[in-house]
Short mmCIF file of C-alpha atoms in Angstrom, two decimals:
data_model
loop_
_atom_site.label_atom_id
_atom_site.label_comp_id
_atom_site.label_asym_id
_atom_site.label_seq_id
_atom_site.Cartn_x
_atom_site.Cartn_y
_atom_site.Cartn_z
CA UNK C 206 119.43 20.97 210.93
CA UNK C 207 120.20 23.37 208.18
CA UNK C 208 123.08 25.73 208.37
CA UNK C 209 122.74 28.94 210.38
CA UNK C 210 123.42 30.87 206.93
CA UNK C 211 120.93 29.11 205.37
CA UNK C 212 118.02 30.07 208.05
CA UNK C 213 119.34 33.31 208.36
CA UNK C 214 118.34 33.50 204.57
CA UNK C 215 115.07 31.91 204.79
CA UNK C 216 114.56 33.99 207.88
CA UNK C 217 115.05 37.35 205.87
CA UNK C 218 113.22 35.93 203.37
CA UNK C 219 109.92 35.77 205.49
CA UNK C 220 109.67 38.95 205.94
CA UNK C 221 108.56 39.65 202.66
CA UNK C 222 104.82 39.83 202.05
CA UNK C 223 103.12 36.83 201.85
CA UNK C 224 106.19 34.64 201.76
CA UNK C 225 105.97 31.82 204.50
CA UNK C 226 108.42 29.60 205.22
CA UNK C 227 107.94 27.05 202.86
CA UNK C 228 108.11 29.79 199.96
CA UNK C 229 111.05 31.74 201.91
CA UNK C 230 112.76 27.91 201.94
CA UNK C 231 112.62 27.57 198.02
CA UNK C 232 113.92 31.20 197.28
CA UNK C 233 116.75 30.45 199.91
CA UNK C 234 117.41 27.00 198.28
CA UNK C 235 117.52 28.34 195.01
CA UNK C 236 119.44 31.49 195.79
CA UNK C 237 122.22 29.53 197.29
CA UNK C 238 122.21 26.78 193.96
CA UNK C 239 122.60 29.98 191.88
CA UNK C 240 124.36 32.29 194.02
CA UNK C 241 126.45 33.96 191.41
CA UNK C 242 123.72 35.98 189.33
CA UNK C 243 120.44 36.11 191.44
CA UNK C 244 121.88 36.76 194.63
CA UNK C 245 124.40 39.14 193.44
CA UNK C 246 122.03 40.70 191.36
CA UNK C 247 119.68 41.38 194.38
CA UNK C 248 122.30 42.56 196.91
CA UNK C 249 123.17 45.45 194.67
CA UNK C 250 119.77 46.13 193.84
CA UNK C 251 119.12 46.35 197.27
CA UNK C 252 122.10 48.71 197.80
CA UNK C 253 121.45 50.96 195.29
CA UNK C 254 117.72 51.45 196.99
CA UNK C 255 117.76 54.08 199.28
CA UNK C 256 120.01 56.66 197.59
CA UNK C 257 118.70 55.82 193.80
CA UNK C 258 114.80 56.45 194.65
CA UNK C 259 113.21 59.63 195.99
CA UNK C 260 109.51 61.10 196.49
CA UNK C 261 108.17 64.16 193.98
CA UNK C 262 107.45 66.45 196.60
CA UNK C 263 103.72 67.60 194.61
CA UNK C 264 102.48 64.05 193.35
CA UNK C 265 104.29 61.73 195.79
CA UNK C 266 105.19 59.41 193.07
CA UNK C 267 108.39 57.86 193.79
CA UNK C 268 111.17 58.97 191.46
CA UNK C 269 114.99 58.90 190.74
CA UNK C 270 117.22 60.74 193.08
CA UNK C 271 118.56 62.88 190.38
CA UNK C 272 114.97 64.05 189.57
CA UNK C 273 113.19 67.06 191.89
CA UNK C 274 110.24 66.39 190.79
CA UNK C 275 108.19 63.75 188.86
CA UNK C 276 108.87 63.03 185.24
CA UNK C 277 104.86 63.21 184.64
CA UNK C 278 104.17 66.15 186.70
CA UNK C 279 107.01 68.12 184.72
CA UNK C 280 105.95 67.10 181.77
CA UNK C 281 104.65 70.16 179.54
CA UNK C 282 102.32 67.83 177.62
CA UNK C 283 100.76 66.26 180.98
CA UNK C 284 97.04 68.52 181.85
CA UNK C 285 98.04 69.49 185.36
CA UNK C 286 94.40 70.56 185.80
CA UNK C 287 93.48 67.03 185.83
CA UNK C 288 94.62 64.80 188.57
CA UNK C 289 94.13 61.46 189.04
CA UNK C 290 94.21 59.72 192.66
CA UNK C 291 96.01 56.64 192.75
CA UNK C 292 97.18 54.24 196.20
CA UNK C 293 100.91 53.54 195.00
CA UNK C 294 103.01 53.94 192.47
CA UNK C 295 102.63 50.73 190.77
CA UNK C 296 99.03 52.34 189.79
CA UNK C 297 100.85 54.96 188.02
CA UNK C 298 102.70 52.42 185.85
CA UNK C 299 99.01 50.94 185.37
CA UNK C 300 97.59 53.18 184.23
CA UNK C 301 100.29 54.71 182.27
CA UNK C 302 100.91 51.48 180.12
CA UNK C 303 96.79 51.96 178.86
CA UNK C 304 98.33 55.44 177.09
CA UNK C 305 94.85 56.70 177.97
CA UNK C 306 95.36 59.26 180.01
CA UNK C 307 97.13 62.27 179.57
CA UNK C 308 96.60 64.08 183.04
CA UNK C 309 98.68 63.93 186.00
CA UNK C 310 98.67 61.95 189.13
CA UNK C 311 98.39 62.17 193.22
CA UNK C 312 99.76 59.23 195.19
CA UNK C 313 98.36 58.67 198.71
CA UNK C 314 100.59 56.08 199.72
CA UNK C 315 97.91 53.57 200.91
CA UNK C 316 93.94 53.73 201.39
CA UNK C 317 92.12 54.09 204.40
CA UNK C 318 91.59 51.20 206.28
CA UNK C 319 91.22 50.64 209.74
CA UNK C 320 92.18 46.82 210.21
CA UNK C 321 95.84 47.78 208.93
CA UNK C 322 95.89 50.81 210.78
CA UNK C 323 95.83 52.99 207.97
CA UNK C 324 93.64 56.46 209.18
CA UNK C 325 93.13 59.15 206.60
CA UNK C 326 96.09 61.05 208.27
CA UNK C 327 98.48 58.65 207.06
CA UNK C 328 97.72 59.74 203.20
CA UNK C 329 99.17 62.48 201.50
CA UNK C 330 95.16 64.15 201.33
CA UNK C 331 95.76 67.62 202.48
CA UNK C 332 98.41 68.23 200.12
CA UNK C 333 95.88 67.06 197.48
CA UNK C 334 93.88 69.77 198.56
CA UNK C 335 96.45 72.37 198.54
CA UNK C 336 97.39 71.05 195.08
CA UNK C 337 93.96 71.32 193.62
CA UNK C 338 93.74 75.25 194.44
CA UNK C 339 97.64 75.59 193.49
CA UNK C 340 97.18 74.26 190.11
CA UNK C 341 93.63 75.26 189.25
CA UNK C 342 92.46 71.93 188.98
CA UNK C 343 89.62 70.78 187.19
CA UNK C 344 88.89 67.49 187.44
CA UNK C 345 89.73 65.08 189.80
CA UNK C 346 89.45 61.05 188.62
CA UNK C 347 89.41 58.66 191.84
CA UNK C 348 91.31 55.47 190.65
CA UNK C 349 91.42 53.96 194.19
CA UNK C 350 90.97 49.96 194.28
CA UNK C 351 87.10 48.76 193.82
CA UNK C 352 87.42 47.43 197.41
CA UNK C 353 85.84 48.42 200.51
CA UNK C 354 89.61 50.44 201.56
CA UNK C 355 89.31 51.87 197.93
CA UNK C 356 85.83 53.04 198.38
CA UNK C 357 85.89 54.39 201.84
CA UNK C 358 89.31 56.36 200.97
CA UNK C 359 86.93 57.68 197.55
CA UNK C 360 84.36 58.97 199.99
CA UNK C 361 86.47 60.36 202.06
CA UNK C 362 88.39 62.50 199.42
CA UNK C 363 85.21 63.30 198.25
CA UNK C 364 84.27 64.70 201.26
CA UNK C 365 87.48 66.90 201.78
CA UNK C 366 86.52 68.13 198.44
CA UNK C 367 83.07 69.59 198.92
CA UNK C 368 82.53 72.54 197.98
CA UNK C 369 85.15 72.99 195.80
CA UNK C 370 84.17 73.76 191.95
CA UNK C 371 86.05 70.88 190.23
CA UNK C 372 84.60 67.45 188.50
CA UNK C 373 85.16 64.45 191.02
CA UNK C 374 84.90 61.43 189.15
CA UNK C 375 85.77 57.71 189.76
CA UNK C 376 87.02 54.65 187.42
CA UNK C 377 84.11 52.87 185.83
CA UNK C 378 83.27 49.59 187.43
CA UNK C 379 81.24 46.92 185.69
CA UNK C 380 82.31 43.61 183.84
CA UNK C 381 85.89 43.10 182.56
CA UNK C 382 86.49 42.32 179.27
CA UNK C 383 86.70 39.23 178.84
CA UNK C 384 84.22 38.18 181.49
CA UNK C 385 80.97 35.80 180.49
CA UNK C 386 78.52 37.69 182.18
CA UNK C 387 76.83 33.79 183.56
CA UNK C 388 80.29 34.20 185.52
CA UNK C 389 80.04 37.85 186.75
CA UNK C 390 79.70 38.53 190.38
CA UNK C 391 76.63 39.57 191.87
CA UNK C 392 78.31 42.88 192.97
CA UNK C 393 79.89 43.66 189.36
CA UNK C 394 76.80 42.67 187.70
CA UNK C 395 74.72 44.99 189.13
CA UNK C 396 77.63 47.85 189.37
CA UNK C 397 77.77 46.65 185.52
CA UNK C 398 73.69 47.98 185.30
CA UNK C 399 73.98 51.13 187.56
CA UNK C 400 76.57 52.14 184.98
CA UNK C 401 75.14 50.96 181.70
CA UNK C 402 76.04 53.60 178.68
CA UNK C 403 73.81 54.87 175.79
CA UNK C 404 75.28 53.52 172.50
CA UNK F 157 108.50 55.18 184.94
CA UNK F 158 109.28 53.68 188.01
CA UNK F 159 112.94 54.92 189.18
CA UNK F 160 115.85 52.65 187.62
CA UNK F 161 116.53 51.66 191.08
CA UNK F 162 113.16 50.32 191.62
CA UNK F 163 113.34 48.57 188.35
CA UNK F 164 116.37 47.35 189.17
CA UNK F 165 115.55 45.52 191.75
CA UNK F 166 111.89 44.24 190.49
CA UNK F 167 114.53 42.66 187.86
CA UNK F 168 116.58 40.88 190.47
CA UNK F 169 113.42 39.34 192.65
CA UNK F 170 112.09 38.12 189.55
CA UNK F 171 114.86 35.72 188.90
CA UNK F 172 113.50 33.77 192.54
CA UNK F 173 111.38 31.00 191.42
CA UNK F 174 107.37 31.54 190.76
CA UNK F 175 108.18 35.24 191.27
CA UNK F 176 106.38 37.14 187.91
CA UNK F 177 106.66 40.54 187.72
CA UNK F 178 103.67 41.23 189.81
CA UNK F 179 104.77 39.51 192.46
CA UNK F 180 108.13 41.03 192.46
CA UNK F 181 107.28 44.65 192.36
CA UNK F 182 104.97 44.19 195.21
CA UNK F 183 108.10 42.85 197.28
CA UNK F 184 110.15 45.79 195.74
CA UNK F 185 107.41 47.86 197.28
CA UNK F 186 107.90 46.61 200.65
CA UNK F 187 111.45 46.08 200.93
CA UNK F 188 111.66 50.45 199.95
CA UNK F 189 108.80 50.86 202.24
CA UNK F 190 110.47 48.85 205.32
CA UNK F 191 114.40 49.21 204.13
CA UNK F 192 115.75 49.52 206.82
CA UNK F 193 114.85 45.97 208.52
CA UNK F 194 113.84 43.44 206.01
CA UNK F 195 116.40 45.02 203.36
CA UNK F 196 119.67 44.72 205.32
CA UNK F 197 118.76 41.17 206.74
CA UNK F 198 118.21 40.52 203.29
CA UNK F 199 121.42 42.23 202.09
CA UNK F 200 123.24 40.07 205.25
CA UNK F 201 122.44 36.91 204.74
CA UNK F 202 123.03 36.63 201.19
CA UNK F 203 126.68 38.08 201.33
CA UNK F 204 126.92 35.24 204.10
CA UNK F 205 125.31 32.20 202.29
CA UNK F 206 128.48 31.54 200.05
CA UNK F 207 130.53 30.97 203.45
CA UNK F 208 128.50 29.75 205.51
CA UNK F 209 127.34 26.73 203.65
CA UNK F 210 129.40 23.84 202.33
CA UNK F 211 128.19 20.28 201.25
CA UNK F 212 128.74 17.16 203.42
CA UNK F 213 131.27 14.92 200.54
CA UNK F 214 129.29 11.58 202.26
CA UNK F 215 125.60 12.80 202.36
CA UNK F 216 125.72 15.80 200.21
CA UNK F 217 123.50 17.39 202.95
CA UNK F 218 123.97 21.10 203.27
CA UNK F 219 126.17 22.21 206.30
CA UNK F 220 127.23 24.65 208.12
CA UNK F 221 131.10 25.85 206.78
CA UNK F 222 132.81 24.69 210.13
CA UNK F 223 131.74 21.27 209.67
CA UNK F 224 133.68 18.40 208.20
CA UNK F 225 130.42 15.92 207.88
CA UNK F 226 126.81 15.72 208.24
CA UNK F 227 126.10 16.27 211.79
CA UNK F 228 123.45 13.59 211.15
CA UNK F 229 125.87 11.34 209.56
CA UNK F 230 128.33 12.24 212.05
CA UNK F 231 125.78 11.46 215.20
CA UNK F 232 127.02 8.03 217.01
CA UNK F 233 123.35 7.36 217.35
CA UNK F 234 122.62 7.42 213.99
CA UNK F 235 122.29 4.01 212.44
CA UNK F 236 124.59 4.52 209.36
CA UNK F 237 122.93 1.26 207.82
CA UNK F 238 119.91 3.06 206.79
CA UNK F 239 120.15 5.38 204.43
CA UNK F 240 116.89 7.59 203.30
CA UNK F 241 117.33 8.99 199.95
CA UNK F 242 116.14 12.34 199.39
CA UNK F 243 115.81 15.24 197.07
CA UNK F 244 116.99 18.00 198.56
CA UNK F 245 118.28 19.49 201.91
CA UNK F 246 114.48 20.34 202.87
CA UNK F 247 113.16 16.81 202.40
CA UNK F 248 115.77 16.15 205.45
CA UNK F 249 114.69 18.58 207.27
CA UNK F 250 110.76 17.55 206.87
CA UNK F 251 112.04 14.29 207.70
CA UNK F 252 113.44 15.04 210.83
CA UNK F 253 110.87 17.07 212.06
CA UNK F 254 108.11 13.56 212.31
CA UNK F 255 111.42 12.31 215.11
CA UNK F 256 110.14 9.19 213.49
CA UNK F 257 113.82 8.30 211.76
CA UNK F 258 116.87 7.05 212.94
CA UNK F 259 118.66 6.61 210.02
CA UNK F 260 120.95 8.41 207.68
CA UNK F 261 120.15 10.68 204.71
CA UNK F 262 121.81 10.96 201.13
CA UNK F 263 120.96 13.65 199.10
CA UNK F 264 120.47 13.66 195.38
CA UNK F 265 120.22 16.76 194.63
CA UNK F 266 117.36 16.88 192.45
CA UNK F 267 114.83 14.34 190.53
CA UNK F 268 115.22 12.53 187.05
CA UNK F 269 113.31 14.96 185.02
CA UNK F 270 114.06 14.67 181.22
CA UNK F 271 111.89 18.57 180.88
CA UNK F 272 114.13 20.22 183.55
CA UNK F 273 117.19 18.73 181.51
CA UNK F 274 117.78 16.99 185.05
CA UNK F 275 119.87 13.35 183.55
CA UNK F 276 121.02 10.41 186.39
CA UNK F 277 124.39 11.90 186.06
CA UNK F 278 123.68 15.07 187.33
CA UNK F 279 122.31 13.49 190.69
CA UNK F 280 124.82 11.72 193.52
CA UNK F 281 123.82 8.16 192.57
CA UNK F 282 127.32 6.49 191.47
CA UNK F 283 128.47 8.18 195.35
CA UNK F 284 125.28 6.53 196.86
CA UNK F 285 126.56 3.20 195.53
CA UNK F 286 129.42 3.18 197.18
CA UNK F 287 128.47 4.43 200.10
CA UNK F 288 125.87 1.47 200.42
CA UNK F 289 129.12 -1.41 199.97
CA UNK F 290 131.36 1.59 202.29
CA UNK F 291 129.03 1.94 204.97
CA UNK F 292 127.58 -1.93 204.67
CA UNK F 293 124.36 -0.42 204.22
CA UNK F 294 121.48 -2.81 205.15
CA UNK F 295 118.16 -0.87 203.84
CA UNK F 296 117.87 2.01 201.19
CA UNK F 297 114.75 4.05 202.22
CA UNK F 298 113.80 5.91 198.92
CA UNK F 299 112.10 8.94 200.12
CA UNK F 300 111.44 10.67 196.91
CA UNK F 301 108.03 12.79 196.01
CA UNK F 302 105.34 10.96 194.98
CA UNK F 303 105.52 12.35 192.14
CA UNK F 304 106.30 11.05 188.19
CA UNK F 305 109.83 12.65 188.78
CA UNK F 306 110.25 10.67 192.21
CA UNK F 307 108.92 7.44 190.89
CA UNK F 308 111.00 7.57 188.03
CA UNK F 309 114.28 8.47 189.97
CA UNK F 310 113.58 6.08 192.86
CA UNK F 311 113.22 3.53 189.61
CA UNK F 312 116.51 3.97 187.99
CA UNK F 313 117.80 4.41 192.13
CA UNK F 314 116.77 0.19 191.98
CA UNK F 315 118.36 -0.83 188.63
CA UNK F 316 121.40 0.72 190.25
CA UNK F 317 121.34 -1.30 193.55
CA UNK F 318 120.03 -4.68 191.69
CA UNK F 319 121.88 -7.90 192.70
CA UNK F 320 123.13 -6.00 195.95
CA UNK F 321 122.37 -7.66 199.03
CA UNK F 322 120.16 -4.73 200.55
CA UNK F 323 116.68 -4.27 201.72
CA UNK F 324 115.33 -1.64 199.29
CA UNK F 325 111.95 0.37 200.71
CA UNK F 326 109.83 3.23 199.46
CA UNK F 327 107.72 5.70 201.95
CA UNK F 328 104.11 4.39 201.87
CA UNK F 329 101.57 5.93 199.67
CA UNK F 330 98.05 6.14 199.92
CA UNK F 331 95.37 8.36 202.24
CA UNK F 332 97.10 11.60 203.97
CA UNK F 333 95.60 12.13 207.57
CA UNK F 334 93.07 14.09 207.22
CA UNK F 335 91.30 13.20 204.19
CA UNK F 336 87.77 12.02 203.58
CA UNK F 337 87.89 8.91 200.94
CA UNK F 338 84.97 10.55 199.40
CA UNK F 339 87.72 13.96 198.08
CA UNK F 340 90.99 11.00 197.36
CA UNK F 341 91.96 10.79 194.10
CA UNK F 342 91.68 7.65 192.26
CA UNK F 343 95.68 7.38 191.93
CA UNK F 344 95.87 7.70 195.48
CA UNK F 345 93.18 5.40 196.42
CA UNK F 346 94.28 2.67 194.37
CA UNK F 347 97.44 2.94 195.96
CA UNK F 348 96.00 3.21 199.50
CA UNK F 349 93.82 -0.46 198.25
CA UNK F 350 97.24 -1.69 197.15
CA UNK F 351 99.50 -0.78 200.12
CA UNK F 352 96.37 -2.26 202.66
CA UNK F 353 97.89 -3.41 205.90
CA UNK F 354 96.29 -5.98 208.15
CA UNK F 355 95.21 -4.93 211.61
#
């Protein structure tokens, strides 16, 4: 029914993650109204991917091609002692935009989980260990997801790290702000106790 | 942060509709992950969509490029008396897919919608009414959403076709299949009492 350049769109489209067809349909449909900007716009983006983006061979953040390492980790200001362990690079930016942290980071490049296939040798772990004797680290701040994947890969690092005399710690967990407690979780409410702070 | 080519292209998926920048950075995630596959077809099909696809000048359906005409409209079998107005190329393609139709489609190419800045103009009315006294069109199915923009449109559709001697229909509303009476909205239940059919 539609034309083959059209499917061949919505097709591509579906790969994407968590686009079906109906979504991959609308993106299609709209690309092809407005063909000039978006779609131009996203053809050269998608050029320009492979040789404009690299991987900081220490902190496996993903970086510019003209870079050799990552603007953080080279950064004299940034405490190289303290390293915190993020899944992917979007974390970084995360946790970079709170300007609350003025350590570096570790990527692993996913967290353990076994329904995805994802098995601790997938993530960049042993050079995290190599890293932590190389550059005298001190502390260590897990800032994996507070989901089963993001607690099992913060057990496991925590295991690769016994022994070792630096501070393991992980992200707080407890209510967001924000949150009427009569609407907290069961989970988060009693992570929220476990934690609870002097003040 | 994040390398300008990264960026770059977070910019370009946002322009697809509903994307945020969330959404968009997880698919610029994936398509630098998986480049090789997802990226190219990507890459392919939108440097194909200009032409590949034309617009049928009788139905305004999409086509493929080789084509003169609708290959619906151009179908022997098709009864060219009916016409079933639509919104777009996908609202064909839904329609097609029940094998319940023998008709022909016109597309408008959008809905009345005074927010979107959509006016009658913009749509292919003034070509629909003379395709109803070109084709001696019998019945005008208006096959619009069921929505405020596809009742008003299939309205001012009417006002166009008054004091023509045509058979003028709208789809049926009222329960979908599927649905307890119990969860039905009152709008649609009131239709579903109005549009009652004996047995």
């Amino acid at each position: 029914m539609l034309p083959k350049a059209l499917t061949n769109l919505v097709d591509a489209l579906s790969q994407l993650p968590g686009v079906g067809p109906r979504t991959a349909e609308r993106y299609a449909y709209y690309l092809f109204k407005t063909q000039k900007k978006a779609a131009s716009d996203i053809v050269e983006a998608l050029s320009g991917l492979k040789e404009g983006i690299t991987v900081c061979p220490v902190t496996y953040e993903l970086i510019s091609s003209d870079r050799k390492l990552s603007p953080i980790y080279d950064d004299k200001n940034r405490d190289k002692t303290t390293v915190a362990i993020v899944e992917d690079m979007f974390d970084v930016v995360a946790l970079e935009q709170t300007k609350a942290y003025s350590g570096t980071y570790h990527v692993l490049g996913g967290l353990i989980s076994p329904i995805d296939n994802m098995t601790p040798e997938m993530l960049h772990i042993p050079e995290l260990v190599k890293r932590v004797i190389a550059d005298k680290v001190k502390e260590i701040i897990i800032a994996t997801n507070a989901t089963i994947e993001g607690e099992s890969t913060a057990h496991y690092i925590q295991k690769q790290l016994e022994g070792k005399k630096i501070k393991i710690t992980r992200l707080a967990q407890g209510l967001p702000i924000g949150l009427d407690i009569e609407y907290a979780d069961q989970i988060t409410l009693s992570r929220a106790l476990e934690g609870r702070r002097a003040v």
